Coordinates of C-alpha atoms in Angstrom, one line a residue:
X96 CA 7.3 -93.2 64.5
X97 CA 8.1 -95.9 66.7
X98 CA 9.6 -98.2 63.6
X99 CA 11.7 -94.6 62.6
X100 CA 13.1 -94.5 66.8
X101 CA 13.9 -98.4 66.3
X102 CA 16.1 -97.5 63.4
X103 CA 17.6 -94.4 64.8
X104 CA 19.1 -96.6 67.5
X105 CA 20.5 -99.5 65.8
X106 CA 22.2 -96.6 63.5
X107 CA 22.9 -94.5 66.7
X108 CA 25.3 -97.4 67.8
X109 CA 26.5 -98.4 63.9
X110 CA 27.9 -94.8 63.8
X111 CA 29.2 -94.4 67.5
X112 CA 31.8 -97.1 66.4
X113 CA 33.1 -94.7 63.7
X114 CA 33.4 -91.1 65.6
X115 CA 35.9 -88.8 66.3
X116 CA 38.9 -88.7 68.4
X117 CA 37.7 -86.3 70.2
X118 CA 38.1 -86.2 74.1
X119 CA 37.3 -84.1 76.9
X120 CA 40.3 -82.4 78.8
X121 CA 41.3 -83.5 81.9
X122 CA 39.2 -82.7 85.1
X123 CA 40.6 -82.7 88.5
X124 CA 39.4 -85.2 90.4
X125 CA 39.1 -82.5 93.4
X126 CA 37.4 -79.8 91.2
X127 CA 34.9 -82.3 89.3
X128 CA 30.9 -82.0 89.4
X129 CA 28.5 -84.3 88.4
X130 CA 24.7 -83.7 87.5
X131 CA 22.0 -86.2 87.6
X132 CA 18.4 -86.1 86.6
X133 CA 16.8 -88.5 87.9
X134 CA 12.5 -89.6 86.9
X135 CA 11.8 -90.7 90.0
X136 CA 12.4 -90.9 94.0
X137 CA 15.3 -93.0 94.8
X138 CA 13.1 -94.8 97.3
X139 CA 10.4 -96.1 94.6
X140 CA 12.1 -99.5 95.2
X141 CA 13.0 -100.0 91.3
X142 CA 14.4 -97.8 88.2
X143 CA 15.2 -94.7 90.1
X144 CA 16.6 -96.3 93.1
X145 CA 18.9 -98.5 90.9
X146 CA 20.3 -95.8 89.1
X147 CA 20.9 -94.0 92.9
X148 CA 22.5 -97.0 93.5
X149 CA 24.8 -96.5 91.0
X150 CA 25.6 -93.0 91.5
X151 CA 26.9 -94.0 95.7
X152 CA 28.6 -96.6 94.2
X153 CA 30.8 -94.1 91.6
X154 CA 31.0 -91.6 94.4
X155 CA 32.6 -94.4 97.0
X156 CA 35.0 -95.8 93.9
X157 CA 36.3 -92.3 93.6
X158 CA 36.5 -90.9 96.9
X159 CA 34.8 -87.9 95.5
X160 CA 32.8 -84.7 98.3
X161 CA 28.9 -85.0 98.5
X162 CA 29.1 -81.7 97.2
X163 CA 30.4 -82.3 94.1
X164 CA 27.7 -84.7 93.0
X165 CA 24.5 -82.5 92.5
X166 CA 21.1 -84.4 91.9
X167 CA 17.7 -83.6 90.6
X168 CA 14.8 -85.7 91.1
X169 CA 11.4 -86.1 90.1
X170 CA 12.2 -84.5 86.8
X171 CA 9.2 -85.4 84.3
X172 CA 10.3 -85.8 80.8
X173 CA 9.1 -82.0 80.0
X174 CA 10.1 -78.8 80.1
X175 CA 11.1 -79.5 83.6
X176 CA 13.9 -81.5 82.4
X177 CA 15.2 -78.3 80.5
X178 CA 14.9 -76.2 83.6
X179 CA 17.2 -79.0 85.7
X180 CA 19.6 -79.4 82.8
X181 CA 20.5 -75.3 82.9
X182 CA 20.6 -75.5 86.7
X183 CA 23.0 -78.1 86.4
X184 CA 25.2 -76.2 83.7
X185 CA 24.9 -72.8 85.8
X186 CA 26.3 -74.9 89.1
X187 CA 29.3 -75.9 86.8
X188 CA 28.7 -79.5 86.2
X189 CA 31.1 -81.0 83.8
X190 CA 29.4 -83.8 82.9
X191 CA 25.4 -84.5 83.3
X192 CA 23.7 -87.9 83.2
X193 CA 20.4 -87.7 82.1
X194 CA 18.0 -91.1 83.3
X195 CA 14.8 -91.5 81.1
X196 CA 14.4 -91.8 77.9
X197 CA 12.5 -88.7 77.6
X198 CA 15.0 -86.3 78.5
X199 CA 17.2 -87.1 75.1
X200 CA 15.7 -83.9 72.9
X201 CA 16.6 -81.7 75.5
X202 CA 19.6 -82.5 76.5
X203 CA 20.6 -83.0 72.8
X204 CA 19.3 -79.1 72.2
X205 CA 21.4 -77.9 75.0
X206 CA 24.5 -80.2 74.3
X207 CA 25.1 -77.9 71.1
X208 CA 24.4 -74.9 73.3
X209 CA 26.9 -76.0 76.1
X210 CA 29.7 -78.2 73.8
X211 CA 31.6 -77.8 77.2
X212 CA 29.3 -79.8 79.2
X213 CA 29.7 -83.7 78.8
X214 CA 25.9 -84.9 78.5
X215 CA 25.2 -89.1 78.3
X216 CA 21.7 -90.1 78.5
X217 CA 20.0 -93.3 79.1
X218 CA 18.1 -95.6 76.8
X219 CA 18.3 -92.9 74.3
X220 CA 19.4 -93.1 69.8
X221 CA 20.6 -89.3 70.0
X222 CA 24.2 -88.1 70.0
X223 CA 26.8 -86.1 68.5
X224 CA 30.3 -86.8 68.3
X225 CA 31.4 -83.6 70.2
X226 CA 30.0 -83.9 74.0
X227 CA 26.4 -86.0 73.8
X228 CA 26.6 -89.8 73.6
X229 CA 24.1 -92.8 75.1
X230 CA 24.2 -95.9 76.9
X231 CA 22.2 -98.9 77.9
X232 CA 22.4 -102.4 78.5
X233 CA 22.0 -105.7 77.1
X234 CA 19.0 -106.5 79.4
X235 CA 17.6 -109.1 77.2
X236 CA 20.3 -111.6 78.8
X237 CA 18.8 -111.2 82.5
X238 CA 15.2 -111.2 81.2
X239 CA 16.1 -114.9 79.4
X240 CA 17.4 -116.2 82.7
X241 CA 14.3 -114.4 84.7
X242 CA 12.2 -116.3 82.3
X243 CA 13.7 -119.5 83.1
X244 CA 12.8 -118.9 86.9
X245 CA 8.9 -118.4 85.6
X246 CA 8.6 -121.0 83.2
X247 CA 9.7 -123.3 85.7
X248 CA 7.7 -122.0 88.4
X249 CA 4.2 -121.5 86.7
X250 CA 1.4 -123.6 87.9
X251 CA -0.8 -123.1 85.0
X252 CA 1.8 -121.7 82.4
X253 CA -0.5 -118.4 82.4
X254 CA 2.1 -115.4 82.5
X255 CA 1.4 -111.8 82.8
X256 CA 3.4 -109.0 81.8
X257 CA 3.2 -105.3 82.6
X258 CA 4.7 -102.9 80.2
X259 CA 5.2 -99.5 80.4
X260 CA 5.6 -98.3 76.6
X261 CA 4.7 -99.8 73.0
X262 CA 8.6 -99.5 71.8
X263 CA 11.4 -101.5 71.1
X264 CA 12.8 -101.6 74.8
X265 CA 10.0 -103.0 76.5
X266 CA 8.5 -105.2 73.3
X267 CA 12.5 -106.7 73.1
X268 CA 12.7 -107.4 76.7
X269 CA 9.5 -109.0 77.4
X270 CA 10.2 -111.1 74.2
X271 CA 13.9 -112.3 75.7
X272 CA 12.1 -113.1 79.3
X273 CA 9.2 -114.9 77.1
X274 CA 11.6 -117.1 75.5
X275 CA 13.5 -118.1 78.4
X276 CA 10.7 -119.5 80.0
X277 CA 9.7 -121.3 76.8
X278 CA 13.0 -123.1 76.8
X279 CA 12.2 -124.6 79.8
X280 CA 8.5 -124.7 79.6
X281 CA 7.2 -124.8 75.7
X282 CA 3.5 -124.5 77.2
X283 CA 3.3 -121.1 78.8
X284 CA 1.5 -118.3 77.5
X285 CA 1.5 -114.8 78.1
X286 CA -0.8 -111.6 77.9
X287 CA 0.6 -108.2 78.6
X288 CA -1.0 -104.8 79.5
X289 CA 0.7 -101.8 78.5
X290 CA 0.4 -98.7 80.9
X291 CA 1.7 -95.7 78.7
X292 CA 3.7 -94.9 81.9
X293 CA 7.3 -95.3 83.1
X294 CA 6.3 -94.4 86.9
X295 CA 3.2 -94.4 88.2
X296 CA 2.3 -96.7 91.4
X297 CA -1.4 -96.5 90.9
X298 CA -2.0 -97.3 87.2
X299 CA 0.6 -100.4 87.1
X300 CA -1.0 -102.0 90.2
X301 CA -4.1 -101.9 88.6
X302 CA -2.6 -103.4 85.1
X303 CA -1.6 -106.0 87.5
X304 CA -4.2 -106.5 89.2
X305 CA -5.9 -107.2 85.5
X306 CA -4.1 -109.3 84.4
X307 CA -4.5 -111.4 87.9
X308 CA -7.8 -111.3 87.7
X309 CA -7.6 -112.8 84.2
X310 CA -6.1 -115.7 85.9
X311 CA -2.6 -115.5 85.6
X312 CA 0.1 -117.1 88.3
X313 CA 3.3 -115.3 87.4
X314 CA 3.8 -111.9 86.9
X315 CA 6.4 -109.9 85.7
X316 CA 7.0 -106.1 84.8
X317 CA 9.0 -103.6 82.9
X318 CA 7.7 -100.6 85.6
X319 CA 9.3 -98.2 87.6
X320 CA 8.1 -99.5 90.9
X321 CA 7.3 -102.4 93.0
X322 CA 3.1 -102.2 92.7
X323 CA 2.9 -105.9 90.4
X324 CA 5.1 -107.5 92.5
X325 CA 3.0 -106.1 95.4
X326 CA 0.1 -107.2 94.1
X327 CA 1.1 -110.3 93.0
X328 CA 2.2 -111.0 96.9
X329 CA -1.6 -110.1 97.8
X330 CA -2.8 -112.8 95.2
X331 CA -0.9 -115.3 96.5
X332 CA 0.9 -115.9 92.8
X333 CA 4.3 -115.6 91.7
X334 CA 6.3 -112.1 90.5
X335 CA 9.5 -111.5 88.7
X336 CA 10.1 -107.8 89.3
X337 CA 12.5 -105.4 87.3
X338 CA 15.8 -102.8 88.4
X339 CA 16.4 -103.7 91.7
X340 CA 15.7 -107.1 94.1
X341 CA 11.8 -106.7 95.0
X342 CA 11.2 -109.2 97.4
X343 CA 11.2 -106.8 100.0
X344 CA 7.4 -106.0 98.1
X345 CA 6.5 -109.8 97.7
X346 CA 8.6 -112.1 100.6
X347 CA 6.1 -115.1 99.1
X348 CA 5.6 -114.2 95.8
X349 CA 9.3 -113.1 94.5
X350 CA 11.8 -115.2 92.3
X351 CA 14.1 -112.7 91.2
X352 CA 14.5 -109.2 88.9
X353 CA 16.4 -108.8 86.1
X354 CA 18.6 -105.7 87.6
X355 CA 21.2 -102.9 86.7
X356 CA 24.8 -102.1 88.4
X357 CA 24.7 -98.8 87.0
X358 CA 27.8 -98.3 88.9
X359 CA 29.9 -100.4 86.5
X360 CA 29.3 -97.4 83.5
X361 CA 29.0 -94.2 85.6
X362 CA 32.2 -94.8 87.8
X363 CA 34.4 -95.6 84.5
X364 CA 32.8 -92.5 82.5
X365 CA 32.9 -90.1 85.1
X366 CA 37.1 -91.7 85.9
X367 CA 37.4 -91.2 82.1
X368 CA 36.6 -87.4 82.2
X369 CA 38.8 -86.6 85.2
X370 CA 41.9 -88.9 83.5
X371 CA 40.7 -86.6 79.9
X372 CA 40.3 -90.0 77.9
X373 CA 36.2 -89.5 77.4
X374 CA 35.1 -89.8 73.7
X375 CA 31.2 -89.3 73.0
X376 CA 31.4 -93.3 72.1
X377 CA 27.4 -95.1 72.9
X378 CA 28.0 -97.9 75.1
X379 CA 26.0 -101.3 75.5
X380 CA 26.9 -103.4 78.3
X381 CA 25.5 -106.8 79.1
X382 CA 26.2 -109.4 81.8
X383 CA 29.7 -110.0 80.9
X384 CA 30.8 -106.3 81.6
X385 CA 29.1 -106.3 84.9
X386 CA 26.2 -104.0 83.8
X387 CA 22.9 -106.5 83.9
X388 CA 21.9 -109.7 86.0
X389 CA 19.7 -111.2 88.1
X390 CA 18.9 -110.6 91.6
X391 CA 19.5 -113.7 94.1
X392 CA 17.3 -116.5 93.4
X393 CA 14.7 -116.7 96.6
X394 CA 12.9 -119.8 98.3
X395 CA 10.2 -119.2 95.7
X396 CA 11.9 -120.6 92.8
X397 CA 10.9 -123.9 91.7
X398 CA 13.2 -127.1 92.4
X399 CA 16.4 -126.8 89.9
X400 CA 15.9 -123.2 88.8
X401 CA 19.3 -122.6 90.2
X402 CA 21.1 -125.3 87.5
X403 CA 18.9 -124.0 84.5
X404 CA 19.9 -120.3 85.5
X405 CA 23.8 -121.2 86.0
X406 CA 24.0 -123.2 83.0
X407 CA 22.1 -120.6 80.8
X408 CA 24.6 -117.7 81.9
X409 CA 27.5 -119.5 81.6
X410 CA 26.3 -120.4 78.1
X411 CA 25.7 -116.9 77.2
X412 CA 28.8 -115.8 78.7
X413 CA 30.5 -117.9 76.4
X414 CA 28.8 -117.2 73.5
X415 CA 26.9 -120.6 72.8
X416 CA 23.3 -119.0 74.1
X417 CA 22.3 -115.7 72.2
X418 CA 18.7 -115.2 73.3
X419 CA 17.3 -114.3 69.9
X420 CA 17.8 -117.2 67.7
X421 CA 15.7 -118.9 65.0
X422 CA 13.8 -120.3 64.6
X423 CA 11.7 -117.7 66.5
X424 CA 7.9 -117.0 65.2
X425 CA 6.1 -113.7 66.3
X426 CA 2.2 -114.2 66.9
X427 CA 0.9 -113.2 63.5
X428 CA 2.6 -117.0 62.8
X429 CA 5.3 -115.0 60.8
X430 CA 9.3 -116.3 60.9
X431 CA 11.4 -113.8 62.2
X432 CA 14.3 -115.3 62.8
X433 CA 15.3 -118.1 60.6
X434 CA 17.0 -121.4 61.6
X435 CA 20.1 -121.1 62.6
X436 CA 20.1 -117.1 62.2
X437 CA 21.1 -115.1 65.0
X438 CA 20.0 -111.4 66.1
X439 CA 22.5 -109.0 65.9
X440 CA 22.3 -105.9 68.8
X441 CA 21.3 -103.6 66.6
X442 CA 18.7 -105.9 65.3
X443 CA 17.7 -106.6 68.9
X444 CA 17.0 -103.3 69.7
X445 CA 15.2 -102.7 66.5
X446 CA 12.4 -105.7 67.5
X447 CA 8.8 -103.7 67.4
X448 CA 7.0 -107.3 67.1
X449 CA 5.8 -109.8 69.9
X450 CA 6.6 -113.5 69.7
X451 CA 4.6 -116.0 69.4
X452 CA 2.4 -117.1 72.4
X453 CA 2.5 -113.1 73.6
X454 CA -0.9 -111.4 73.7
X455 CA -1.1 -107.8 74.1
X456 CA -4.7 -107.1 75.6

C-alpha cells in the first residue's frame, strides 16, 4: 500500500501538468469565503500553527473580513473531517483547504458531489481536473541545510530522528536532512523512532526521550509539536525542530527547523479564484518560490554553520546542489542512485527506503 500511495503521487503530479483548461469563475473579492480544516490547535507551536500562519498572512495580502474566512480545528482524519467539510459547503465557502494528509478521501468524495466548491488538500496524490487538486513543498531542500547545522554540531555524530509515519514524506525528508549532515560530517549516524502519529504531545516526547536515552546528542523531528525539541532542552543535547522556529521550546538546545510560509501558495490560490484564473493544477514549491526554508540560525549552531548553510542554498538555488544525487547507498548496502544520476521530484517523493547509516529501531 504504501509503495501503491508513492506511485499515485509521482503520477498525481505527471498528469497535473497535462489537465484541462478549466477555471473557476470569478469571485468577488467582497463576497469570497474560505474554509479551512485544520488537524491541530494553532498554538501546538508546529504544523498547525504554521499553516495558521499562513492563513493571517493571505487574509492581510488581501484585505479580506474575519468573517469571510471560516476555520475548523481539531478535525481528526475521520468522519469528523466529512462533517466539517459539509459545514463548510453549507456556510457557502468557495474554496476549502483541507491540511492533513488524511482528509484527501473525503474531500475527494465530496469534490464530485459539490463540483462548485474549489477543494485543495495538503500532502495528498488525489485530484480531479474539475475542482480538487494538491499541493506541497519541496521540503527536502530545508531538511539538507537543517542537516548541515547537525552534522556540524554533533558531539558524538549520534543523531536521532522522530518520525511520525512509515511513508514516503517522512522516509524522503529524514533521508534529505541525513545527507546534509553527512556532507559535512561523513561519520554521523542515525536511528529513528516512528510514532504512527501526526499529533500527539505525549507519545513523540517519549520517542524522544528514547532515543535520548539511547545516547543520542542531536535530535530532530518530523512531528506536529514541539515535545523532542522540549525534551531535548531537558537533556541538555541539541534539537532541530520542524514547521515553525522552536526555540521558544529549547532556548539551549535549538539550531533551527526546516519551516513552511504557507502564505506564499494560499494568498496566490485564493487571489487566483477571485481574479477566475484557478485551474485544478498540483503544485510543488521549494525554497526558490518562497514556500520552504530554514528558521534563523541560533547561538547553538556550531562555528561556520552559517557559511556551509549560505553556500548550500545558494547552490541549490542555482541548480548545482540537488539533494538526492548518486552515488547514494540505502542501509541494505544497495545503490540507489547511481554516480552522477540525479532524483527527479517525482522520484523523490516516491523514496520508501532509508539511506545508509539510518536505523529505524
Amino acid at each position: 500500500m504504501k509503495k501503491l500511495m508513492a506511485c499515485m503521487l509521482a503520477i498525481a503530479l505527471v498528469l497535473s501538468m497535462g489537465m484541462s483548461a478549466f477555471a473557476a469563475e470569478p469571485v468577488a473579492k467582497e463576497d469570497i469565503k474560505i474554509g479551512f480544516i485544520y488537524i491541530g490547535d494553532i498554538n501546538d507551536g508546529g504544523y498547525t500553527m504554521a499553516h495558521h500562519t499562513g492563513t493571517v498572512a493571505m487574509q492581510e495580502a488581501l484585505g479580506l473580513r474575519d468573517d469571510q474566512i471560516i476555520i475548523k480545528r481539531n478535525v481528526p482524519e475521520n468522519s469528523d473531517c466529512e462533517i466539517a467539510l459539509l459545514e463548510l459547503i453549507e456556510q457557502e465557502c468557495d474554496i476549502i483547504f483541507g491540511i492533513s494528509f488524511g482528509y484527501m478521501d473525503f474531500m475527494e468524495e465530496l469534490a464530485s458531489q459539490y463540483p462548485e466548491v474549489i477543494f485543495s488538500h495538503c500532502s495528498g496524490y488525489k485530484f480531479n481536473d474539475v475542482n480538487f487538486n494538491n499541493y506541497f513543498g519541496r521540503i527536502y531542500e530545508a531538511r539538507y541545510l537543517a542537516g548541515i547545522a547537525a552534522g556540524l554540531r554533533t558531539e558524538n555524530n549520534y543523531l536521532g530522528y522522530v518520525a511520525a509515519m512509515q511513508i514516503p514524506e517522512c522516509i524522503y525528508s529524514m533521508n534529505a536532512y541525513f545527507l546534509g549532515a553527512k556532507s559535512v560530517n561523513p561519520d554521523v549516524k542515525m536511528d529513528v523512532v516512528f510514532t504512527n502519529t501526526w499529533y500527539d504531545p505525549t507519545i513523540e516526547r517519549q520517542a524522544a526521550v528514547a532515543l535520548l536515552d539511547k545516547g543520542v546528542d542531536m535530535m530532530a523531528q518530523h512531528q506536529d509539536t514541539t515535545n523532542p525539541v522540549a525534551a531535548a532542552e531537558e537533556y541538555g543535547v541539541w534539537a532541530c525542530g520542524y514547521n515553525a522556529d522552536m526555540t521558544e521550546a529549547g532556548p539551549n538546545a535549538h539550531l533551527t527547523a526546516p519551516v513552511w510560509n504557507w502564505g506564499a501558495y494560499v494568498t496566490a490560490t485564493v487571489q487566483q479564484v477571485i481574479d477566475g484564473t484557478w485551474v485544478p493544477e498540483n503544485s510543488l514549491m521549494g525554497m526558490a518560490e518562497g514556500l520552504v526554508d530554514i528558521a534563523p540560525l541560533t547561538k547553538n549552531v556550531a562555528e561556520g554553520t552559517a557559511e556551509a548553510i549560505d553556500a548550500a542554498r545558494a547552490a541549490i538555488l542555482d541548480g548545482t546542489l540537488n539533494v538526492f544525487t548518486g552515488p547514494i547507498y540505502d542501509n541494505e548496502g544497495n545503490l540507489r542512485v547511481e554516480e552522477g544520476q540525479i532524483l527527479t521530484p517525482e522520484e523523490i517523493l516516491q523514496i520508501d527506503w532509508f539511506v545508509e547509516g539510518i536505523t529505524v529501531v
